[in-house]
Tab-separated table of C-alpha atoms in Angstrom:
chain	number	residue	atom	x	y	z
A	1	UNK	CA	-194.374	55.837	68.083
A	2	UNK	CA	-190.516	54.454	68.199
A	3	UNK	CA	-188.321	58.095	67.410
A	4	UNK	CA	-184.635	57.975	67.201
A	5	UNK	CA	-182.508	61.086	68.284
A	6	UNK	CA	-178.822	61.757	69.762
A	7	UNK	CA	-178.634	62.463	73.286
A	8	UNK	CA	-175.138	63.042	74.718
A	9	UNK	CA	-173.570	62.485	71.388
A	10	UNK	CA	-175.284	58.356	71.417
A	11	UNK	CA	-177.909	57.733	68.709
A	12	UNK	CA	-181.084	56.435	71.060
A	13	UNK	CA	-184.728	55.086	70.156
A	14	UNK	CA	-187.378	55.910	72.798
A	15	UNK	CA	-190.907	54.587	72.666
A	16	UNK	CA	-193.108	57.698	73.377
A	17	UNK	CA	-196.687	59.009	72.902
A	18	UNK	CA	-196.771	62.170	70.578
A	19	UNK	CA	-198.010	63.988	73.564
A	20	UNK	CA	-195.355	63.375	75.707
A	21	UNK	CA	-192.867	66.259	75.975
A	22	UNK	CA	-189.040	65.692	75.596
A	23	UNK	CA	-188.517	66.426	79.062
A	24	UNK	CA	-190.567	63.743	80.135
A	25	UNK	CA	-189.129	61.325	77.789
A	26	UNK	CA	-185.508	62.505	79.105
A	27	UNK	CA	-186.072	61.733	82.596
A	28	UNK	CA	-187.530	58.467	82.399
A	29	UNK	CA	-184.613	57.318	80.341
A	30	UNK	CA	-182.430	58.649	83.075
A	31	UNK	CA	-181.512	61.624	82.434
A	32	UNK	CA	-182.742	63.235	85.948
A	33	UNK	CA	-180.200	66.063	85.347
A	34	UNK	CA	-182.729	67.534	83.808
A	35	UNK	CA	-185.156	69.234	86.153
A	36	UNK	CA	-189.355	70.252	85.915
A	37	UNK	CA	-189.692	73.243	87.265
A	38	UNK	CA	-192.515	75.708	85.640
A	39	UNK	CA	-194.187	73.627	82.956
A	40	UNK	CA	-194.171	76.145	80.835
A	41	UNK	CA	-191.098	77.575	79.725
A	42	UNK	CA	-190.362	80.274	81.849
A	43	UNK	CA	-187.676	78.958	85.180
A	44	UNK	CA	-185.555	77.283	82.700
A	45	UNK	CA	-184.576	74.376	84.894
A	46	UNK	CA	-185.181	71.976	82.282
A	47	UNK	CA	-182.879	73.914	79.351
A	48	UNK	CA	-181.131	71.034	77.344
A	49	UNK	CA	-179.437	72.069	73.964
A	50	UNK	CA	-181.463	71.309	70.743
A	51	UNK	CA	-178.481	71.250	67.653
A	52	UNK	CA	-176.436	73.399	70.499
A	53	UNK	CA	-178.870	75.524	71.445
A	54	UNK	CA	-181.034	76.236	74.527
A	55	UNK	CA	-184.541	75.038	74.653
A	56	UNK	CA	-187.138	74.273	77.439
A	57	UNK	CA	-187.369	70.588	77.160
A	58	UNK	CA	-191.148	70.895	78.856
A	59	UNK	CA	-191.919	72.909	75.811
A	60	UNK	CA	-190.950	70.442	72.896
A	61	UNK	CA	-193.262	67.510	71.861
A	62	UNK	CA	-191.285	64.693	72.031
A	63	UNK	CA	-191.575	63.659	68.100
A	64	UNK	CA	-190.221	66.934	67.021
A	65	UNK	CA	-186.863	65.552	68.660
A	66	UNK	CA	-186.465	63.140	65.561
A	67	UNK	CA	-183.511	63.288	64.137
A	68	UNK	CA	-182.006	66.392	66.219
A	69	UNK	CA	-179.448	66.531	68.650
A	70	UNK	CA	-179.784	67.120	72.261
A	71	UNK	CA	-177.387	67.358	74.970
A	72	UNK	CA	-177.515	67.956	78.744
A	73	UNK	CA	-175.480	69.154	81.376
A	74	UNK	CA	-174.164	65.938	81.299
A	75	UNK	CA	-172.775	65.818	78.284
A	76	UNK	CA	-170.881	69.041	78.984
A	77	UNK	CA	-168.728	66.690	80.876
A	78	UNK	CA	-165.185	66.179	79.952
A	79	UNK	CA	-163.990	62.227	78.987
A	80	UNK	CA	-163.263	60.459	82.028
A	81	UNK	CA	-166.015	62.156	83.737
A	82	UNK	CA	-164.803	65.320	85.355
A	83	UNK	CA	-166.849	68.409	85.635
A	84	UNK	CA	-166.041	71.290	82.748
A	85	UNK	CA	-164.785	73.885	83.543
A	86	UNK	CA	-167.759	76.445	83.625
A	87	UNK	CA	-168.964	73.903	86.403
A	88	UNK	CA	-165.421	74.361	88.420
A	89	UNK	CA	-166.163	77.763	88.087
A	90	UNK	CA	-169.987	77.546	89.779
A	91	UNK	CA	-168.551	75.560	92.502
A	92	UNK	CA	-165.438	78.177	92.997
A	93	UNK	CA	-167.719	81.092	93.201
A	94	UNK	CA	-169.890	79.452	95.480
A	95	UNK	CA	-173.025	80.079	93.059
A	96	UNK	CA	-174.962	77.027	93.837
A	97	UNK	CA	-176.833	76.692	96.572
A	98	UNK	CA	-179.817	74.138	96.164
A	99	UNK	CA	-178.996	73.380	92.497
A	100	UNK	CA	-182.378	72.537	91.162
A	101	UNK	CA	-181.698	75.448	88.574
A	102	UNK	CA	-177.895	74.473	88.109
A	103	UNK	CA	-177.860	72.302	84.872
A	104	UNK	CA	-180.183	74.826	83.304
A	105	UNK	CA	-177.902	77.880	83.909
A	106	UNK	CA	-174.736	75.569	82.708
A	107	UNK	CA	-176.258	75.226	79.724
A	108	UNK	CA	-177.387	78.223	78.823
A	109	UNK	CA	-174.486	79.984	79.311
A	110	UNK	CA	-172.543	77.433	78.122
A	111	UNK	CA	-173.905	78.049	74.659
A	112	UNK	CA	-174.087	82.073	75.103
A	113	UNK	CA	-170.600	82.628	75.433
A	114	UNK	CA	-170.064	79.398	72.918
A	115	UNK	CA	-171.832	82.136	70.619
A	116	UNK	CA	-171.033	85.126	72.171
A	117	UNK	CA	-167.199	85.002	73.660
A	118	UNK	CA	-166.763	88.969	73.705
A	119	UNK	CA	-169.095	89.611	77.088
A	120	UNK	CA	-169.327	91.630	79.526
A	121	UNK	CA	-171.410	91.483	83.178
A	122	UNK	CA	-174.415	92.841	81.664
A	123	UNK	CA	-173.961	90.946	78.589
A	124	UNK	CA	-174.187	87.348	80.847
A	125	UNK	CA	-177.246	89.021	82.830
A	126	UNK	CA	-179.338	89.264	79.769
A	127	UNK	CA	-178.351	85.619	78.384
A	128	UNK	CA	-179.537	84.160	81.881
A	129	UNK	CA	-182.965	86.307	82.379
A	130	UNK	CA	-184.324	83.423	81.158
A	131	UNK	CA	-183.473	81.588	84.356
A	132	UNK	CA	-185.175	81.345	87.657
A	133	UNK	CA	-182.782	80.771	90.813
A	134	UNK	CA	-184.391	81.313	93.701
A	135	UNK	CA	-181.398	80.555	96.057
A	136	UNK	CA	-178.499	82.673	95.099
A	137	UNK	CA	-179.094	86.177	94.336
A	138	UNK	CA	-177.449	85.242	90.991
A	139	UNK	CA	-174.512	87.670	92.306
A	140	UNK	CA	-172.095	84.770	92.447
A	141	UNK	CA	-173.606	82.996	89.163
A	142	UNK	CA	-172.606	85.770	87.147
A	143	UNK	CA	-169.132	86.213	88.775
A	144	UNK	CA	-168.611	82.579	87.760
A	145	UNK	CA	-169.516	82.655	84.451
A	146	UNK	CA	-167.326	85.971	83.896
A	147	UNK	CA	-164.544	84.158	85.825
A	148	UNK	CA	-165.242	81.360	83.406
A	149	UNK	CA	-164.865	83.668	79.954
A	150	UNK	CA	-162.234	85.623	81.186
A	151	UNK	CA	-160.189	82.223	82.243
A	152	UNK	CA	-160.982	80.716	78.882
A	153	UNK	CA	-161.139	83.791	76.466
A	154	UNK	CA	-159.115	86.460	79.203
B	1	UNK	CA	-202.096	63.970	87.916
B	2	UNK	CA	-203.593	65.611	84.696
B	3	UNK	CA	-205.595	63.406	82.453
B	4	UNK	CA	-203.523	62.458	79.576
B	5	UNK	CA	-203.726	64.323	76.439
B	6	UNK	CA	-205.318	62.172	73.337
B	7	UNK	CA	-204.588	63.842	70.027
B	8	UNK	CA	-203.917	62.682	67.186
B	9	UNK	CA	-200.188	63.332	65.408
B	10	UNK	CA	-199.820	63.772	62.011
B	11	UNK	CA	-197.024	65.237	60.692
B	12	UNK	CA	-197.190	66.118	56.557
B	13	UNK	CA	-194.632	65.210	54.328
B	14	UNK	CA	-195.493	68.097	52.369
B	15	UNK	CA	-197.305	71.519	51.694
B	16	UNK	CA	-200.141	70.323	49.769
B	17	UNK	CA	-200.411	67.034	52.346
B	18	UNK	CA	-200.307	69.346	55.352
B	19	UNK	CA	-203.116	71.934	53.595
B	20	UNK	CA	-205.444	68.464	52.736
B	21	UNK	CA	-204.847	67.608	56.580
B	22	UNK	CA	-206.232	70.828	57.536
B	23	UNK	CA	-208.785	70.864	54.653
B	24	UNK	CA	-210.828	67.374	55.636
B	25	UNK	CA	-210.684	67.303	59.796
B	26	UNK	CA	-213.286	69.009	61.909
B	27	UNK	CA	-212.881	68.831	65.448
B	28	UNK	CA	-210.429	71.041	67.346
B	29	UNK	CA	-206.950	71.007	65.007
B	30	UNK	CA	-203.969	72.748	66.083
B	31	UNK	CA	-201.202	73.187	63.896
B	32	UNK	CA	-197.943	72.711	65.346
B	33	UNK	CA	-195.086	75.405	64.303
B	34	UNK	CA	-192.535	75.943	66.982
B	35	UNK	CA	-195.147	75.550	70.341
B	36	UNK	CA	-193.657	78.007	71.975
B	37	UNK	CA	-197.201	79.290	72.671
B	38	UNK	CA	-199.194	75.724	72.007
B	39	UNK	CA	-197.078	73.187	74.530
B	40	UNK	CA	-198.167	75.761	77.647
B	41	UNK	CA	-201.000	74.977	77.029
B	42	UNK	CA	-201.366	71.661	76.575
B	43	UNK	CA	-199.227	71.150	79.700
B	44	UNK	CA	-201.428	72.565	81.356
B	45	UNK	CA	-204.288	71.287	79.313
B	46	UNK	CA	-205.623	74.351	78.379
B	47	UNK	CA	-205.953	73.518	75.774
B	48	UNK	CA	-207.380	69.357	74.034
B	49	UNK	CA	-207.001	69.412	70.643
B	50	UNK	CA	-207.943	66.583	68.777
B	51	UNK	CA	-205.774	67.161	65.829
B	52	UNK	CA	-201.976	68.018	65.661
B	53	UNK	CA	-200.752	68.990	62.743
B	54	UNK	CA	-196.829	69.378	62.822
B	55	UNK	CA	-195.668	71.245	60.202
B	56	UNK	CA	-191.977	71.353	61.199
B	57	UNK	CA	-191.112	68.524	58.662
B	58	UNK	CA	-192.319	71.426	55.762
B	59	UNK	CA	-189.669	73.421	53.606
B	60	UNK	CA	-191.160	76.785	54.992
B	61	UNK	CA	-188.524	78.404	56.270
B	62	UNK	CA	-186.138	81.373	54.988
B	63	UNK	CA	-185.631	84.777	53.866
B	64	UNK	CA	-185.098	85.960	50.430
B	65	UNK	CA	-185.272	89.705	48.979
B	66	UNK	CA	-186.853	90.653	45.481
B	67	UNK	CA	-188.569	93.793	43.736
B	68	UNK	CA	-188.278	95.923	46.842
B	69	UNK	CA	-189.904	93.005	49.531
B	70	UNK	CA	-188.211	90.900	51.899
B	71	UNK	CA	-189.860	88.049	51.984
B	72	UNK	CA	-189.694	85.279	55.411
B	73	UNK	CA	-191.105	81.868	55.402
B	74	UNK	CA	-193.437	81.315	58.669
B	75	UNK	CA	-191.046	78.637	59.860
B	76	UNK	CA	-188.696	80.964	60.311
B	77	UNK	CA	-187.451	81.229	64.166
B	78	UNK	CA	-187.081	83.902	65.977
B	79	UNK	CA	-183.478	83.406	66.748
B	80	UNK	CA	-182.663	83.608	63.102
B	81	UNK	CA	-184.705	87.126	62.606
B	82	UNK	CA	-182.562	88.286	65.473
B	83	UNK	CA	-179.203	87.230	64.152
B	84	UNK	CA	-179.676	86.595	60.336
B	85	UNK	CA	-177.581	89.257	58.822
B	86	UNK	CA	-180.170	89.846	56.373
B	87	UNK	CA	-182.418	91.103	58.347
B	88	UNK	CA	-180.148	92.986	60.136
B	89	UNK	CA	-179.390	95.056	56.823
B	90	UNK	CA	-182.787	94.815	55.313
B	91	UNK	CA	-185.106	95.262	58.414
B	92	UNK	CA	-183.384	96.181	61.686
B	93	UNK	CA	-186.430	96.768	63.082
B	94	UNK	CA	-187.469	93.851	62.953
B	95	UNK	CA	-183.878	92.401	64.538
B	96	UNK	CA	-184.740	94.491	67.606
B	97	UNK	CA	-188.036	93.167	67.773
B	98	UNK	CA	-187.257	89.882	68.057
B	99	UNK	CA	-184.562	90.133	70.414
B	100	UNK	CA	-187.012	91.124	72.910
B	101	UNK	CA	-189.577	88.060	72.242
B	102	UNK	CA	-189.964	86.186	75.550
B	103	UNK	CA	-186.094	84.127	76.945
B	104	UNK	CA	-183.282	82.793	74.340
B	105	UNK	CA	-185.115	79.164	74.428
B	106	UNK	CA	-188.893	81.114	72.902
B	107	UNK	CA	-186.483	82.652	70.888
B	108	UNK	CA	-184.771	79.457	69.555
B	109	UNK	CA	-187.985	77.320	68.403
B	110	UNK	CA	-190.757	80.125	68.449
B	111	UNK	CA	-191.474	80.454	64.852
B	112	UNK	CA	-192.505	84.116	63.017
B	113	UNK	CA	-195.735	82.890	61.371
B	114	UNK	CA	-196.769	81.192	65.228
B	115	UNK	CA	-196.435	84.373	66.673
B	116	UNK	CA	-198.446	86.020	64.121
B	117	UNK	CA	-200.989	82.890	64.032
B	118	UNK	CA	-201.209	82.761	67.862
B	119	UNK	CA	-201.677	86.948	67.815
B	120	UNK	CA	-201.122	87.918	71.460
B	121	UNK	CA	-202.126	91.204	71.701
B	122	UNK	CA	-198.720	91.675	73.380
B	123	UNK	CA	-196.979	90.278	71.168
B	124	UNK	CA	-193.891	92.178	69.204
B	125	UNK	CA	-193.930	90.256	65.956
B	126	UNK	CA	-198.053	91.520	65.297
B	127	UNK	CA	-196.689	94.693	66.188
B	128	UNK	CA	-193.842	95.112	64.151
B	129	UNK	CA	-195.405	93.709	61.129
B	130	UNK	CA	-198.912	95.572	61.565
B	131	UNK	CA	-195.602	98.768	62.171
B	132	UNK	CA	-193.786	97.474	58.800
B	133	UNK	CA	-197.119	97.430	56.751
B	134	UNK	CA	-196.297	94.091	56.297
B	135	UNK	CA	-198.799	91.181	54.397
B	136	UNK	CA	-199.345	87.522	55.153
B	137	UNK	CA	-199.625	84.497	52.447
B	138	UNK	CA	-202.411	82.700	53.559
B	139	UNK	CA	-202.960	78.990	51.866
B	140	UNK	CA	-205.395	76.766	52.303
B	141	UNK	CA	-206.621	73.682	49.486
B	142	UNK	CA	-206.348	75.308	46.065
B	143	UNK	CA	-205.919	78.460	47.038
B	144	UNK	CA	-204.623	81.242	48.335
B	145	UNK	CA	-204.950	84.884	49.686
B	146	UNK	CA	-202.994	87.690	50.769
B	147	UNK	CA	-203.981	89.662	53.787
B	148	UNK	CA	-202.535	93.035	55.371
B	149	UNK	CA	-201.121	92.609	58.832
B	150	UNK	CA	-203.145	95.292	59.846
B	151	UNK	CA	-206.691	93.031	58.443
B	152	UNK	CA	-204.809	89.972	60.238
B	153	UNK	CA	-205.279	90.257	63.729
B	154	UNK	CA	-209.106	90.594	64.720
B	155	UNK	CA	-209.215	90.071	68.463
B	156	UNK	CA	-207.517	89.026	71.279
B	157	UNK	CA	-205.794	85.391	69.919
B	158	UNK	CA	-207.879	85.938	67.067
B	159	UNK	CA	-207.081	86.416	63.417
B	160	UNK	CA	-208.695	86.118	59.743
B	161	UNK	CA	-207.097	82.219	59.475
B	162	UNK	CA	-209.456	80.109	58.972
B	163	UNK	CA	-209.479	76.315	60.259
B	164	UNK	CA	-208.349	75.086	56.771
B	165	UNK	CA	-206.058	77.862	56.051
B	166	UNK	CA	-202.077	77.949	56.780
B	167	UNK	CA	-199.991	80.862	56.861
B	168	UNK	CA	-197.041	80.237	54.875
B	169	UNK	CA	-195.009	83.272	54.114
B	170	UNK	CA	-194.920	87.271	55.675
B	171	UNK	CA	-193.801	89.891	52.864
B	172	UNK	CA	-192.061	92.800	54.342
B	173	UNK	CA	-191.633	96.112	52.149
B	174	UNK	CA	-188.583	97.131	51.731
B	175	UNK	CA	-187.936	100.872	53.294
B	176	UNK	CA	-184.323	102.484	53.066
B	177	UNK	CA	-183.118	105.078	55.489
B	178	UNK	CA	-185.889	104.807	57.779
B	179	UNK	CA	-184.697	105.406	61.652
B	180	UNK	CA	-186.502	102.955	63.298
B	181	UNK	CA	-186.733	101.767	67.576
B	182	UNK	CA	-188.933	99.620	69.245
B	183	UNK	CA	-189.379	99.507	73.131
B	184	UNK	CA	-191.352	97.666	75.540
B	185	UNK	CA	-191.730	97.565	79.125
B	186	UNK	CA	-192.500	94.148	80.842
B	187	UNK	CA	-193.076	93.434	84.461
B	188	UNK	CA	-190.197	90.599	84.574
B	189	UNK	CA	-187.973	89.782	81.927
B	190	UNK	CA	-189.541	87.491	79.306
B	191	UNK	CA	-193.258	88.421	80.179
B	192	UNK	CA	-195.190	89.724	77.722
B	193	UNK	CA	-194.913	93.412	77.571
B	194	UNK	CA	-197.620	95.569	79.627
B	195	UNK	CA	-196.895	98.017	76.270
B	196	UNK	CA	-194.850	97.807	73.613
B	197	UNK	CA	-194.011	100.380	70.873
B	198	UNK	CA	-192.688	100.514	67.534
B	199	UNK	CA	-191.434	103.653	65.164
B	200	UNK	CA	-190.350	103.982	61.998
B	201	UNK	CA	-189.295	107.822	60.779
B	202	UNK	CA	-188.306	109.151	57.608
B	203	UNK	CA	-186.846	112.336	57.436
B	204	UNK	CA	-186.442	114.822	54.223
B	205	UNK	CA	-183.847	116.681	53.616
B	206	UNK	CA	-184.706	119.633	55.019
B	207	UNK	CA	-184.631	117.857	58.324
B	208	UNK	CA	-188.681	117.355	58.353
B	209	UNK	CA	-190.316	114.106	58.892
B	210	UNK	CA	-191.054	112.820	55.428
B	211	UNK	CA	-193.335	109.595	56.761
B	212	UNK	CA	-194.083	108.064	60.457
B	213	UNK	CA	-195.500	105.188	61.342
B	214	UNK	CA	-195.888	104.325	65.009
B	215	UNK	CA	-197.656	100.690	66.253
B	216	UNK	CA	-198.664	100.001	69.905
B	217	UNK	CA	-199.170	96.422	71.513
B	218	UNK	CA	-200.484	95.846	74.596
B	219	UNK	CA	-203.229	98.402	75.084
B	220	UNK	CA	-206.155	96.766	73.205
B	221	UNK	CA	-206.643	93.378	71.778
B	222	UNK	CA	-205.066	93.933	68.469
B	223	UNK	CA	-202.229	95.916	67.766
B	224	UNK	CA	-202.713	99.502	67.233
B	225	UNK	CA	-201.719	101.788	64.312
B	226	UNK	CA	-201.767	105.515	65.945
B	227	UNK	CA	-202.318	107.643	62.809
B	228	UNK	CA	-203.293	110.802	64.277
B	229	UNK	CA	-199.278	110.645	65.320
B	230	UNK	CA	-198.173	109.639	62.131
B	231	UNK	CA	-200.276	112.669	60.501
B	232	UNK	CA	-199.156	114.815	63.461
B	233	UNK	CA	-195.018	114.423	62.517
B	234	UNK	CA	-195.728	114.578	58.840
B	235	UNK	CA	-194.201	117.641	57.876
B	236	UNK	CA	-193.052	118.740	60.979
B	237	UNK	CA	-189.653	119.419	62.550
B	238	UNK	CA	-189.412	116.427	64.968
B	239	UNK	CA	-187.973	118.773	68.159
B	240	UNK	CA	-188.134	117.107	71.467
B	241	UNK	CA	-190.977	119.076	72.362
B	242	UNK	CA	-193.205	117.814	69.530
B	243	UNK	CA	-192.502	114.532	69.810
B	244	UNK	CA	-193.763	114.420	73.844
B	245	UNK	CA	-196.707	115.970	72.561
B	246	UNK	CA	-197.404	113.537	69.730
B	247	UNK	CA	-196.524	110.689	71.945
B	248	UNK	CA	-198.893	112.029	74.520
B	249	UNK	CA	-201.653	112.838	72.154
B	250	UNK	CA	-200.793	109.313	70.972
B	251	UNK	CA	-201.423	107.774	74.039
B	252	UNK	CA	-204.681	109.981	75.635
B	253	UNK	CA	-206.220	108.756	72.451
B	254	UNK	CA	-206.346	105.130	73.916
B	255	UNK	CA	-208.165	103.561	76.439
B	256	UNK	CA	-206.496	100.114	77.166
B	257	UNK	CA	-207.582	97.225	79.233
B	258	UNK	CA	-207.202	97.222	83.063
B	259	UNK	CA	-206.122	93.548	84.205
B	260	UNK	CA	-204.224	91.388	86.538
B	261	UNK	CA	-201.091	92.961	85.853
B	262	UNK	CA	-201.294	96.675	85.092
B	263	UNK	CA	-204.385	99.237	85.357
B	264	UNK	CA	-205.295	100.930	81.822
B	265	UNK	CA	-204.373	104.346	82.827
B	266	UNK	CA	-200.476	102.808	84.122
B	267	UNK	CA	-200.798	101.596	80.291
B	268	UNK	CA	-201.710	104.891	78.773
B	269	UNK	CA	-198.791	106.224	80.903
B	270	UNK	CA	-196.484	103.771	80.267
B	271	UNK	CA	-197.342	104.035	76.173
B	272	UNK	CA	-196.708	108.087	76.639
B	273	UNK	CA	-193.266	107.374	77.597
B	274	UNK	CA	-192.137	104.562	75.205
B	275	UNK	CA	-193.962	106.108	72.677
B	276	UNK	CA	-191.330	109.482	73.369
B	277	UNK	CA	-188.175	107.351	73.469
B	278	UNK	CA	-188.805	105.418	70.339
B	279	UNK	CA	-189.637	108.274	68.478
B	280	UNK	CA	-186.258	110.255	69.483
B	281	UNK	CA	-184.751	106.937	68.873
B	282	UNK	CA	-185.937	106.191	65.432
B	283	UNK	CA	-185.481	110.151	64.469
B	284	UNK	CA	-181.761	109.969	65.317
B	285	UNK	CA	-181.358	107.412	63.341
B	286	UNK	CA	-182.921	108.635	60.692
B	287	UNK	CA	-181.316	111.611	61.123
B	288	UNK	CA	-178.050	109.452	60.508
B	289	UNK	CA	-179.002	107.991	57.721
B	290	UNK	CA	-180.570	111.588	55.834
């Protein structure tokens, strides 16, 4: 079935099978920024934002896209191409290491403090439980992100 | 490589299409809500439906309040029971309940009436609304039926629905100045809970409790309405002492499930102690509000 939805802020039509999940449909268009991890859900390596916020791309059937807007880590960027800022601020902090689960966490706290601007250390904890790293010790992830709100909001 | 899923998408226009849909297919149909629960499993293809029937493009979302009920279309997501203010004032409870379902993406397409229709026996929406005494709107072709929360849930994933039925709407009763808490203990965050507890307390105003209602998930395959705690606060003055006895009378009176993850007795243990803390919780706050 032909489904049209926004990705990055550009209307696109894809060409998928209902059972294909949007994810899938995602990465074969090129967006490879966002990662499979789990398959179901729970790593959060494949978070893109679904009308601004978080969802696990693996767990949304490609036709329920229609019509809704997603963006990646990717289109976090600012124009001309350069990182944003809460990206500066993983790279400062040293808080990637492999960076499979990188875009993911972006994202997601991204649209946390988006939502949320008044946190604290605990507060950013909670927002990312929902995201595997494996590398990091997320220490230096949530010294980033703090960094981040406190440079922006401070 | 998996073998490719074959199913068939349809996706109703409307309330009455999506209830024919389910009326006239046989075969293995899976409605589609927020598939939170449903993609897993068809990821991992455990599950081959040959029918999906997405009901996302249906008006059955929202929260209103009348003659004492709050009322919440099964479309609603979990995100929005968490942060609606409505159901912040009307239902905290329920608020807190939701905050704890699974990570903030579950949380952000996971629908109320999928929970309830996919009835983990984990799960903190059955709990709360078998807790709130709530009832379900169940359609189907020509017809309809309403069906306690507590009748809902038969077995483990297992419920009353039938295969042509949808549930459309979840009617909460309205109940002012009730402290309330809910608790659950989970292995990682965003598992399912290995227990999960839910109180509601009314105190009079001589400082006795006036009405208790405590609901358990996690230790059987339905949630659990503990009555012989509820009939043990009635009346009583709710002192720390009494309520560690209740809540370990509450728990001694259940046997729950060894599995993979946690033995039955760590259960009964572990429902003991969140059974304490969210009855002090819910009687200082209903101390508060008294």
């Amino acid at each position: 079935m032909k489904i049209e939805f926004i990705v990055n802020g550009q209307p696109r039509e894809f060409d998928v099978a209902a059972s294909e999940t949007l994810l899938k449909v995602l990465r074969e268009a090129g967006c490879w920024e966002v990662k499979e991890g789990c398959g179901e859900g729970v790593c959060g390596s494949c978070t893109v934002l679904f009308d601004d916020q978080p969802v696990s791309s693996c767990l949304v059937l490609a036709p329920l896209a229609r019509g809704h807007s997603v963006i990646t880590v990717r289109g976090l960027q600012e124009n001309g191409g350069s990182l944003h800022p809460l990206q500066e601020a993983l790279i400062r902090h040293g808080a990637v290491q492999c960076g499979f689960c990188t875009p993911g966490i972006v994202l997601t706290a991204f649209a946390f403090v988006e939502r949320t601007p008044d946190v604290d250390r605990e507060a950013i904890r909670e927002a990312l439980a929902g995201n595997l790293c494996r590398c990091t010790g997320y220490a230096k992830i949530v010294d980033a992100i703090e960094a981040y709100v406190k440079g922006v909001y401070g | 490589m998996a073998t490719a899923l074959d199913f068939e998408y349809v996706a109703p226009a409307s309330l009455e299409e999506a209830l024919a849909e389910l009326g006239a297919r046989d075969g293995d149909v899976k409605v589609l809500a927020g598939g939170q629960s449903l993609v897993p499993l068809l990821n991992y293809r455990l599950a081959r439906p040959s029918t999906i029937v997405d009901i996302n493009g249906l008006p059955l979302a929202g929260i209103s309040m009348d003659d004492g009920w709050l009322r919440i279309g099964a479309l609603t997501r979990h995100v929005t029971l968490q942060h609606s203010p409505e159901i912040r004032a009307a239902c905290p409870v329920l608020a807190d309940a939701a905050a704890l379902i699974g990570n903030v993406r579950v949380r952000t397409l996971g629908t109320l009436g999928g929970s309830l229709a996919h009835a983990d026996p984990a799960g903190e929406l059955p709990m709360v609304m078998v807790a709130l005494d709530a009832r379900l709107t169940l359609r189907r072709r020509g017809g309809r039926r309403i069906v306690a929360a507590r009748d809902f849930f038969t077995g483990i994933l297992t419920t009353t629905l039938g295969a042509d039925e949808l549930l459309t709407e979840v009617e909460v009763p309205l109940t002012s100045g009730a402290g309330y808490a809910v608790e659950e203990f989970a292995r990682r965050a965003g598992d399912f809970a290995l227990v999960a507890v839910t109180a509601l307390v009314r105190i009079d105003r001589r400082g006795r409790v006036d009405d208790a209602r405590l609901a358990i998930g996690g230790v059987g395959p339905v949630p659990v309405r503990s009555i012989a705690a509820e009939e043990g606060l009635r009346g009583q003055e709710p002192t720390a002492e009494r309520l560690a006895q209740v809540a370990g009378a509450a728990a001694r009176a259940l046997d729950p499930v060894s599995d993979a993850f946690a033995s039955g007795s760590y259960r009964r243990h572990l429902t003991a102690i969140l059974t304490r803390r969210v009855l002090t919780g819910a009687v200082a706050r209903a101390m508060e509000a008294a």
